[in-house]
Each structure stands twice: as C-alpha cells, then as structure tokens.
Tab-separated table of C-alpha atoms in Angstrom:
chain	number	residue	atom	x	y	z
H	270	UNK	CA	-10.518	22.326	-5.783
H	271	UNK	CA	-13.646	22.567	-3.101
H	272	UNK	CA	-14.359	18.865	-3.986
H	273	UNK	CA	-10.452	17.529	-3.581
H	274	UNK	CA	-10.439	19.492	-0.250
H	275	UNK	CA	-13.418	18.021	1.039
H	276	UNK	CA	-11.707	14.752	0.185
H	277	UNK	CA	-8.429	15.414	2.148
H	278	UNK	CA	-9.612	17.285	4.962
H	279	UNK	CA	-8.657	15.534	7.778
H	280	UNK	CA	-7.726	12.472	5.940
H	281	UNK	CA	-4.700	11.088	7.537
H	282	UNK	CA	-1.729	10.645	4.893
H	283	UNK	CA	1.824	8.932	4.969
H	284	UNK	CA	4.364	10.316	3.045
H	285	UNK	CA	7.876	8.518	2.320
H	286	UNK	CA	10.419	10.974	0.304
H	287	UNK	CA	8.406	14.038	1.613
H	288	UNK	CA	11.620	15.532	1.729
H	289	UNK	CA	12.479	14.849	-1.839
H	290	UNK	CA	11.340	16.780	-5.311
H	291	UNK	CA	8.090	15.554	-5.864
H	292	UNK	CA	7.408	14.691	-1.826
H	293	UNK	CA	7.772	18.309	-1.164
H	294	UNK	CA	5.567	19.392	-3.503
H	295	UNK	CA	2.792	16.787	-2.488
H	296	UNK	CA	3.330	18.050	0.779
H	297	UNK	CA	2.550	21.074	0.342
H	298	UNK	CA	-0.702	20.311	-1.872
H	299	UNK	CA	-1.906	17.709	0.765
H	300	UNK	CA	-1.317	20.493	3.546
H	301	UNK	CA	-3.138	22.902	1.351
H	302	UNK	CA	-6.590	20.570	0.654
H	303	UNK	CA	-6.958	19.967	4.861
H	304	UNK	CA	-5.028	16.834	5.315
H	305	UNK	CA	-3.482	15.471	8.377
H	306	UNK	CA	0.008	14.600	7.199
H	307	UNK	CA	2.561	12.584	8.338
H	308	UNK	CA	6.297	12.508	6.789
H	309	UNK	CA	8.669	9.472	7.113
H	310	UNK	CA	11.994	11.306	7.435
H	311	UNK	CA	15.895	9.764	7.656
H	312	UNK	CA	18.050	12.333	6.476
H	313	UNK	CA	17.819	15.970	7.977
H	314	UNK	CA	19.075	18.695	4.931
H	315	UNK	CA	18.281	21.684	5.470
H	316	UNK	CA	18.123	23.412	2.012
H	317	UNK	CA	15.495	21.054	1.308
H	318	UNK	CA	12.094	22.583	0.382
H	319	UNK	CA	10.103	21.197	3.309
H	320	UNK	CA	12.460	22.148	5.570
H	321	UNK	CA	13.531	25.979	3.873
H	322	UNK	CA	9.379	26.817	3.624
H	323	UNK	CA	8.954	25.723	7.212
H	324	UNK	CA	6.257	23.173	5.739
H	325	UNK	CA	7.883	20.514	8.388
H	326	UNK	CA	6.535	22.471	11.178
H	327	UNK	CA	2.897	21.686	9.579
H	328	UNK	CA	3.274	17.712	9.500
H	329	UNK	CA	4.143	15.399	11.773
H	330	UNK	CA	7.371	13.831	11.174
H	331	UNK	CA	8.380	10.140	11.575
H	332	UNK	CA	12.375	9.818	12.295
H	333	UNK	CA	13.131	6.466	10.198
H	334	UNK	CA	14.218	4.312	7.631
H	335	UNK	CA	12.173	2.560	5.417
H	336	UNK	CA	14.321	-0.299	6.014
H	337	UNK	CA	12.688	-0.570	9.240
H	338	UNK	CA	9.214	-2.234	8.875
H	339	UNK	CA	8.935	-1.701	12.764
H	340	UNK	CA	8.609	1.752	12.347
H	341	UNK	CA	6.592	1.892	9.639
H	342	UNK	CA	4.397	-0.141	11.388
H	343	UNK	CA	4.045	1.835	14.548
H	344	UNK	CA	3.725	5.283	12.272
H	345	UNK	CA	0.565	3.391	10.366
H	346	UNK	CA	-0.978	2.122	13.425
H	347	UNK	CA	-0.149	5.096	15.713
H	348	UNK	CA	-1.109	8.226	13.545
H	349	UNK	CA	-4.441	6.012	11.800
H	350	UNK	CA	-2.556	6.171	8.359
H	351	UNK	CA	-5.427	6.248	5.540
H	352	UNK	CA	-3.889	6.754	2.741
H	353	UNK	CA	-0.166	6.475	2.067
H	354	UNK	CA	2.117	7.651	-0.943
H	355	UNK	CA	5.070	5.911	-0.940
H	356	UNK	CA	7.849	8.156	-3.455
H	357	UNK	CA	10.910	7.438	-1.271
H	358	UNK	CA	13.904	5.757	-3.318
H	359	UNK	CA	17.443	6.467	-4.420
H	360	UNK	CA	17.021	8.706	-7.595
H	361	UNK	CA	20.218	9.244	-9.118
H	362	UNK	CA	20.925	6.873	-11.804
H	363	UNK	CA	24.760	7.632	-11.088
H	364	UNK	CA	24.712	7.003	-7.850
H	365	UNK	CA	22.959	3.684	-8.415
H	366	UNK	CA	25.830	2.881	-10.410
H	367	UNK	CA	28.713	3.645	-8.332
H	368	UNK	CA	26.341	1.872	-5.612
H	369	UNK	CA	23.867	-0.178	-6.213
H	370	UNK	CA	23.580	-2.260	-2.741
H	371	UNK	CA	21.957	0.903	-1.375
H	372	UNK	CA	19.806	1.407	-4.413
H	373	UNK	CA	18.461	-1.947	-4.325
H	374	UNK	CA	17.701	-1.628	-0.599
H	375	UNK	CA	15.734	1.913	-0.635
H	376	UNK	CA	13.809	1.078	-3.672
H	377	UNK	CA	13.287	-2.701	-3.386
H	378	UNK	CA	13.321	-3.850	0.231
H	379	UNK	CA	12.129	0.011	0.855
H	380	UNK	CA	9.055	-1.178	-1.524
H	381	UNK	CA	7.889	-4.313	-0.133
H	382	UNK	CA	8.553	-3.526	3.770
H	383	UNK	CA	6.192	-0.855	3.125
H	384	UNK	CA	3.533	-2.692	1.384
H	385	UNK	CA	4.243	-6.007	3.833
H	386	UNK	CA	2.973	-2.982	6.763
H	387	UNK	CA	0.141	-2.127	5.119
H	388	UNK	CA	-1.052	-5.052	4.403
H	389	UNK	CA	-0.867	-5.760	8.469
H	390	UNK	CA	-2.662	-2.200	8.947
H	391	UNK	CA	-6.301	-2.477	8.211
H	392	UNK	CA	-6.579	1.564	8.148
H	393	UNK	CA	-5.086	1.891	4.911
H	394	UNK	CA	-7.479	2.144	2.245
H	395	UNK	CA	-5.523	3.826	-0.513
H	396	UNK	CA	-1.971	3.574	-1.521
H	397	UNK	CA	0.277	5.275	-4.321
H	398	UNK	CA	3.500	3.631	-5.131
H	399	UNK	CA	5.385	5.774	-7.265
H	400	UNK	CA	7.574	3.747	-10.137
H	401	UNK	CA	9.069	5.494	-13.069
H	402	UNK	CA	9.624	5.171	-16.886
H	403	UNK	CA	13.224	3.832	-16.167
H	404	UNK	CA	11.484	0.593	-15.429
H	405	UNK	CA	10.300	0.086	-18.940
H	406	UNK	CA	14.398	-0.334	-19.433
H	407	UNK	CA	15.411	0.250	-23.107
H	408	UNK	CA	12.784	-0.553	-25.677
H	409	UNK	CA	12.032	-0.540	-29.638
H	410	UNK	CA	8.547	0.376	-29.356
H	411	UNK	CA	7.605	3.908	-28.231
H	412	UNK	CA	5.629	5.283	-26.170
H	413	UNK	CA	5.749	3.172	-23.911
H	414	UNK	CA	2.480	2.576	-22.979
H	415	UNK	CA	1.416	0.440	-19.128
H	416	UNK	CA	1.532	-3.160	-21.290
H	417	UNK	CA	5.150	-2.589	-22.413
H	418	UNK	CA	6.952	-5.003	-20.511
H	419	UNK	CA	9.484	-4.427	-17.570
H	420	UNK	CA	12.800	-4.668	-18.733
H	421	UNK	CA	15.088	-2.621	-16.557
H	422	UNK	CA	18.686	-3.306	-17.070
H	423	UNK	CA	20.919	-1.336	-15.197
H	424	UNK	CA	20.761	-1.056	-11.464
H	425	UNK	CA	18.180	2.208	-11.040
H	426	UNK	CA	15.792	0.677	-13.853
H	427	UNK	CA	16.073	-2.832	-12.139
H	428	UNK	CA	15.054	-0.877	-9.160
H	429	UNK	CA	12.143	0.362	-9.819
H	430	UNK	CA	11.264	-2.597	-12.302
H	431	UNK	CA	11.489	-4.892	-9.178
H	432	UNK	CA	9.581	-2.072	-6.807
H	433	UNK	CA	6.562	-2.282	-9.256
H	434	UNK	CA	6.617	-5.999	-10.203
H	435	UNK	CA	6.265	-6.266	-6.050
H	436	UNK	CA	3.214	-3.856	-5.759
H	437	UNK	CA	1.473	-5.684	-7.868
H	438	UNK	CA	2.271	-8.827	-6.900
H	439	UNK	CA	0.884	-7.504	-3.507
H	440	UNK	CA	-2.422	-5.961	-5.021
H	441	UNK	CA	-3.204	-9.636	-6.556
H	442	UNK	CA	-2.495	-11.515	-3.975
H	443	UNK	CA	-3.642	-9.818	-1.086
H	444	UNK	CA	-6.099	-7.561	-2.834
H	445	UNK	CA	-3.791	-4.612	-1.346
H	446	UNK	CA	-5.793	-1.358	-1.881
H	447	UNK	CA	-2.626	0.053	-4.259
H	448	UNK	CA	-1.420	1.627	-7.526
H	449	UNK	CA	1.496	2.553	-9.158
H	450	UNK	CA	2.495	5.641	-11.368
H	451	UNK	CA	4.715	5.884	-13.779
H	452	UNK	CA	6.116	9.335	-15.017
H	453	UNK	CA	9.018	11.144	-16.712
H	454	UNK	CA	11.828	12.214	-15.508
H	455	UNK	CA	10.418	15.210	-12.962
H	456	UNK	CA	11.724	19.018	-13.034
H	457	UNK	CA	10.950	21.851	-11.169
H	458	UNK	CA	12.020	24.106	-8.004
H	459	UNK	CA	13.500	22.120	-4.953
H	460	UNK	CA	15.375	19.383	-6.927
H	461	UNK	CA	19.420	19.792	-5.593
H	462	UNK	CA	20.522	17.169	-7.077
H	463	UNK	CA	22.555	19.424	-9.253
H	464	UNK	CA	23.737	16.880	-11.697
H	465	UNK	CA	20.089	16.868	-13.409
H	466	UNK	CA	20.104	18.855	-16.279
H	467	UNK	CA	17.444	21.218	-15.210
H	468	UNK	CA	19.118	22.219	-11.933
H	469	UNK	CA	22.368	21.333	-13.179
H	470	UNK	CA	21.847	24.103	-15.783
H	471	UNK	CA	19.773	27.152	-13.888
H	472	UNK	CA	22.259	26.954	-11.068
H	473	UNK	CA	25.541	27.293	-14.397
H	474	UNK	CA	23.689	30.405	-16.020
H	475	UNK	CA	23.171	31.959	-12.656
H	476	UNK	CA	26.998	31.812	-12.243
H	477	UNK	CA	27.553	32.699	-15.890
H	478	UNK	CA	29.045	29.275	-16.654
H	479	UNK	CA	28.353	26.875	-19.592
H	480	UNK	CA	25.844	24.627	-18.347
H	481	UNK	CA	27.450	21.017	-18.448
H	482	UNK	CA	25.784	17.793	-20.564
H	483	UNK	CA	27.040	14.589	-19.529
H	484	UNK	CA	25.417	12.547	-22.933
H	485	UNK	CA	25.935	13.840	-26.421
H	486	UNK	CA	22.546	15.945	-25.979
H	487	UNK	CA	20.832	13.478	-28.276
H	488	UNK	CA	18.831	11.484	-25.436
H	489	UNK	CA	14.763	11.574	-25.530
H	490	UNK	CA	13.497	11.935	-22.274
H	491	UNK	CA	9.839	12.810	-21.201
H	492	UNK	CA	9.984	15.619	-19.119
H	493	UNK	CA	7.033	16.481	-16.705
H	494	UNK	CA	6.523	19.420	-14.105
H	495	UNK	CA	6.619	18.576	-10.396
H	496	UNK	CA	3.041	20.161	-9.686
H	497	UNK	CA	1.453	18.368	-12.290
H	498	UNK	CA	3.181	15.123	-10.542
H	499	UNK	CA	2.051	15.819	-7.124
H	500	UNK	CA	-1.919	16.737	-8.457
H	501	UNK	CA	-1.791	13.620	-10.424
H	502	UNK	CA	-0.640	11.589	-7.465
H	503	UNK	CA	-4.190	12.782	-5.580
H	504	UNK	CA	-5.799	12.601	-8.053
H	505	UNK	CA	-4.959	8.472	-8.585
H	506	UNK	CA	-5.447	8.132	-4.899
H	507	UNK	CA	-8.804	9.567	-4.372
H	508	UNK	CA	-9.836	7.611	-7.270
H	509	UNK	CA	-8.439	4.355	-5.729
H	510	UNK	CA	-10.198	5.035	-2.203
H	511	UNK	CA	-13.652	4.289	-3.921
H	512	UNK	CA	-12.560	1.899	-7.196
H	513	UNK	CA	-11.381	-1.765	-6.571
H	514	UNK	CA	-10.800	-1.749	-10.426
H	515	UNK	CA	-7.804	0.494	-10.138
H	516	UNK	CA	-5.927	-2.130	-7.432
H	517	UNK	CA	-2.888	-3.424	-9.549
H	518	UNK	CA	-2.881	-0.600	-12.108
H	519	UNK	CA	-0.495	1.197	-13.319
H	520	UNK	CA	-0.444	4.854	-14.861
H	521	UNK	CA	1.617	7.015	-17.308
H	522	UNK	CA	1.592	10.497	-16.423
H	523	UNK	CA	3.388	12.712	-18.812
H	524	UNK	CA	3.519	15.623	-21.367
H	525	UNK	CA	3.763	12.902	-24.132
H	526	UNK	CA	6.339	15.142	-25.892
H	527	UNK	CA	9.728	14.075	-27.549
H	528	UNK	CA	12.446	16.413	-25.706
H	529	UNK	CA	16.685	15.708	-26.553
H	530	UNK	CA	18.768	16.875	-23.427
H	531	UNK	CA	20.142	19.616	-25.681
H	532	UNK	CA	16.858	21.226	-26.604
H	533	UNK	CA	15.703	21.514	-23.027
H	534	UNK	CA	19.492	23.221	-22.433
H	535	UNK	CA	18.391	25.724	-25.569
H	536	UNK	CA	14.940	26.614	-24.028
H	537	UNK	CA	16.536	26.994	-19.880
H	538	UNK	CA	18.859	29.461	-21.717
H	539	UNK	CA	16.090	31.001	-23.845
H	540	UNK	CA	14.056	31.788	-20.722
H	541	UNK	CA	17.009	33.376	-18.370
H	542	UNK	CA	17.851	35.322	-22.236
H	543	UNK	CA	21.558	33.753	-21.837
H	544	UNK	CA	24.394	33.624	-24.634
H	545	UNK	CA	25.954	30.435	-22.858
H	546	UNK	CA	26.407	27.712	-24.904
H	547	UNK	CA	26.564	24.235	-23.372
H	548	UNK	CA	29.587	21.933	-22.897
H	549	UNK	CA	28.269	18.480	-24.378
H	550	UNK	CA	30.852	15.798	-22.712
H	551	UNK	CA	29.525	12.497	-24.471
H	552	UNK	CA	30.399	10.830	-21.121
H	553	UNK	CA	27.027	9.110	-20.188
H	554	UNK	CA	27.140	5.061	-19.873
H	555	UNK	CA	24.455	2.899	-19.236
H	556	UNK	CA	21.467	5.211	-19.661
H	557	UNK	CA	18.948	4.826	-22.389
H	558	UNK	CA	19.162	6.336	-25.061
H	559	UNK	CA	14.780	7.166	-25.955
H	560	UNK	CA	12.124	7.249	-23.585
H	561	UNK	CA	8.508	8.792	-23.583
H	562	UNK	CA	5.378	7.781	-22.190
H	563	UNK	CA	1.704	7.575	-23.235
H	564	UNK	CA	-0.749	8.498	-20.887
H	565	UNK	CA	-3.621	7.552	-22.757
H	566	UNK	CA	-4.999	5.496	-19.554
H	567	UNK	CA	-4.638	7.993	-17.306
H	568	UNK	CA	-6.785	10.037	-19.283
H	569	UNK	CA	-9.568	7.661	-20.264
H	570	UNK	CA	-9.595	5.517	-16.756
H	571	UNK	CA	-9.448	8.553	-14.463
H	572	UNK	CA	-10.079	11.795	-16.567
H	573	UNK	CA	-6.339	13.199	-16.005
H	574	UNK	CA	-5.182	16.014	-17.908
H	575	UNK	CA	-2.218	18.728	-17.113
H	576	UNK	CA	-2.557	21.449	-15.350
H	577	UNK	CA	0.742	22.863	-16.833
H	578	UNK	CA	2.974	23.037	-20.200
H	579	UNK	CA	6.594	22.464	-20.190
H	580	UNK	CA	7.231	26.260	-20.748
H	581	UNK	CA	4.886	27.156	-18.371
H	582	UNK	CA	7.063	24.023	-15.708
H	583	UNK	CA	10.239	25.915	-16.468
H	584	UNK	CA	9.257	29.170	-16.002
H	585	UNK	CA	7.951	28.377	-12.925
H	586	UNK	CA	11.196	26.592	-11.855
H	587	UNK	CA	13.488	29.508	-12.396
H	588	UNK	CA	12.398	32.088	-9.954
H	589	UNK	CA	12.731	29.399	-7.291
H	590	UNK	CA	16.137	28.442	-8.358
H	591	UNK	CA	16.624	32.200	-8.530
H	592	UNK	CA	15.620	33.317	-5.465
H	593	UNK	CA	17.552	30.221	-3.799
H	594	UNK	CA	21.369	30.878	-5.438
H	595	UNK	CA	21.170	35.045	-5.344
C-alpha cells in the first residue's frame, strides 16, 4: 500500500463514471493513496455513493458530457490530467435495448472523443479504458481469453465491442499511452440499478419479497467484486505509466468461476439466512446465455491477483445495502 500511495500522491487523475459502481469505488481508493482527483459529472443523483459519503466534496468535479470533447479538453488541459480512467457508459443491457441511440453515443462517441482529447493533451501519460466481457458477444469457446475475437451482437455488446476496437486503434496509431480491461459483470454496495440481480435481490429480502429473475436462472456469468475492480484498475495504470509494452493491451480481470443467476440468488439468501424462494420469469431476450473470463494475462503480464472471494464480495455488499434501505 506505502508503494501505490507514493505512486498516486499528488498524481492528477480524470475520472468519467465516478459517479457510477465501480467509479465510486475508484474514487474513493484514488482519494485514499494521495491523488488529486478530478470527476467528469452529467447527472446529479443523490443516493449515489460519491455523493451519500460526501466523497464529492474531496474531488474536483467537472459539470459535462462526454459528448462534449470541448470540455474534456479544457478539464485535461486545465487541471494537468496525468492519468485518466475512462469507465463512463450506459450499463444496462435493457436499457440499451429499448434505446440504443443513447447507448451507442455514451459508449462509442463517449470512447473516442475522449481518447481524440488525449491524444491533443500531452500531460496524459496513462490511460484505462474500461471494456467488458459483453464485448466478446456470444461464443463456443470458453473462457474467453484477450485473443477471442470481438463479436458483440446486440446493442450493449456492440457497444463496448466498438469502444475497445477504437482504443486500440488509437494506441497503434498514435502510440496513445492506453489500455483496456475487461471484467465480469461487477457487484457490490452502491450499484442502484435495481434490476441487477445482486441489488435487485438484497433490496427483495430486505422487504421480505421473492427476489425476481428475469432469465430461467441458467445463465453463466463471471461475477467479480467492485474493490477488486477498482485495485485492479490502479494497478493496470501504474503499470502502464512506466511500460510501452502494455499500450494496446487488453486484460481479463475476474474470479474465473462458473456462477448460474440462480446460484448467486441461493447464496444472497444464504447470507441474509432467508426462506424466500425466487420467482424465475424466463423473460430475458437477447442476452447470452455463458460467459467467463480468463485472467491468465493479467496475472503473468502484471502480477494481479484478488484481493477478495465472491463470499467474502457479497458479504461485504450486504451491510451497505442494509444500512441504505433500513
């Protein structure tokens, strides 16, 4: 910890989506180690976790959309932007659905108007685009490991296919100082976006009602705790601050454990000791169906490993949701 705070302290750091699961939880690390933060902010809720731990009074905060390359441009230059971790997109593979204009214009234009600034800021020396598993799209061959191919289908795994394609099409060409990470689908307090499972289902045993699964239970996801995503985030950008190797990478980060929807239901209720039985609805359309990572690289190229388990994730998750809803 002494040796990542030395790193930080000081460092100026962008963050788009600080106000988001993961962003919120960086935030707070980055704070933590000594750096000088700076949050790119468009929406104002205040049940988020920035906001409810009074975290935004410890940053400086950017009103904007990334949309707007002006104003990522003039928070770069202005504040002497360093590093920059870029996690700000539309999430919600639902949503992206019902609309995918917007998706496609948070998480693609979002994507390249920030990278297009940086590459016009000469400051930056380390960036961290954050992609997902959903843009591996549906595939035979699991894990998927960083040479599976990008084969998003639907319009949130097109999304963030497209987002990474971009980065590194922007670390080859220009020799942009960025890499990308790809993880699991993240849990973990501050996440209310109550139709995830995890939330979803703390926030239905907390009102004594059957928690609600939209699929038949039966999907594979990777599952990964939101503190282990933030650390792993620093952890790829110090390492990219001091190796031109890493530029154009990408990088698994996960649990590399098989999880169905309805065994993650079973162990939420195991750990609040609830009788509830879920409601399966067989309702989901155009998700896929098996997905888990290998993270093999991350742990040969930069000497990642977890700081948590899943059971140790979850019952860390519960008190917050806990304490939030009673």
């Amino acid at each position: 910890m002494e040796t990542e705070r030395n790193f930080w302290l000081d460092r100026p750091v962008l963050i788009t989506g600080a106000t988001g699961l993961v962003g919120g939880w960086l935030t707070r690390r980055l704070i933590e180690a000594g750096a000088d933060v700076v949050c790119l902010v468009r929406d104002w809720v205040p049940q988020q976790e920035l906001i409810r731990s009074s975290l935004i009074e410890k940053v400086t905060v950017v009103r904007g959309d990334l949309r707007d390359r002006d104003v990522l441009e003039r928070a770069l230059g202005e504040y002497e932007i360093d590093t920059v971790m870029h996690l700000a997109a539309q999430a919600i593979v639902c949503v992206a659905n019902r609309n995918p204009i917007s998706t496609f214009e948070s998480n693609i234009q979002g994507t390249w108007n920030l990278l297009e600034a940086c590459r016009r800021s000469p400051g930056v020396h380390s960036i961290v685009v954050a992609s997902s598993d959903k843009a591996y799209g549906d595939q035979e061959i699991l894990p998927y490991n960083e040479d599976t191919p990008l084969r998003g289908q639907h319009p949130y795994d097109v999304s963030k296919s497209c987002a990474d394609l971009i980065t590194h099409a922007y670390a080859k060409t220009y020799d942009l100082p960025v890499a990308v990470t790809r993880c699991g689908n993240f849990f973990g307090g501050g996440d209310l976006n109550w139709n995830r499972i995890v939330p979803g289902t703390i926030r239905a045993v907390l009102r004594g009602e059957r928690p609600v699964i939209r699929s038949d239970g039966h999907f594979v996801r990777d599952y990964f705790y939101v503190e282990d995503g933030a650390a792993a985030y620093m952890l790829l950008a110090e390492e990219l601050s001091s190796r031109r190797d890493l530029r154009g990478q990408a990088f698994n980060f996960s649990y590399e454990s098989q999880v169905t929807v309805l065994c993650l239901v079973k162990e939420i209720l195991r750990a609040m000791q609830s009788p509830l039985q879920p409601q399966v609805l067989n309702e989901a359309s155009n998700e896929i169906r098996r997905q888990y990572l290998s993270a093999e690289r991350a742990r040969t190229v930069l000497g990642w490993q977890p700081i948590f388990t899943l059971a140790e994730g979850l019952a860390r998750t519960i008190p917050w949701y806990r304490e939030l809803l009673t």
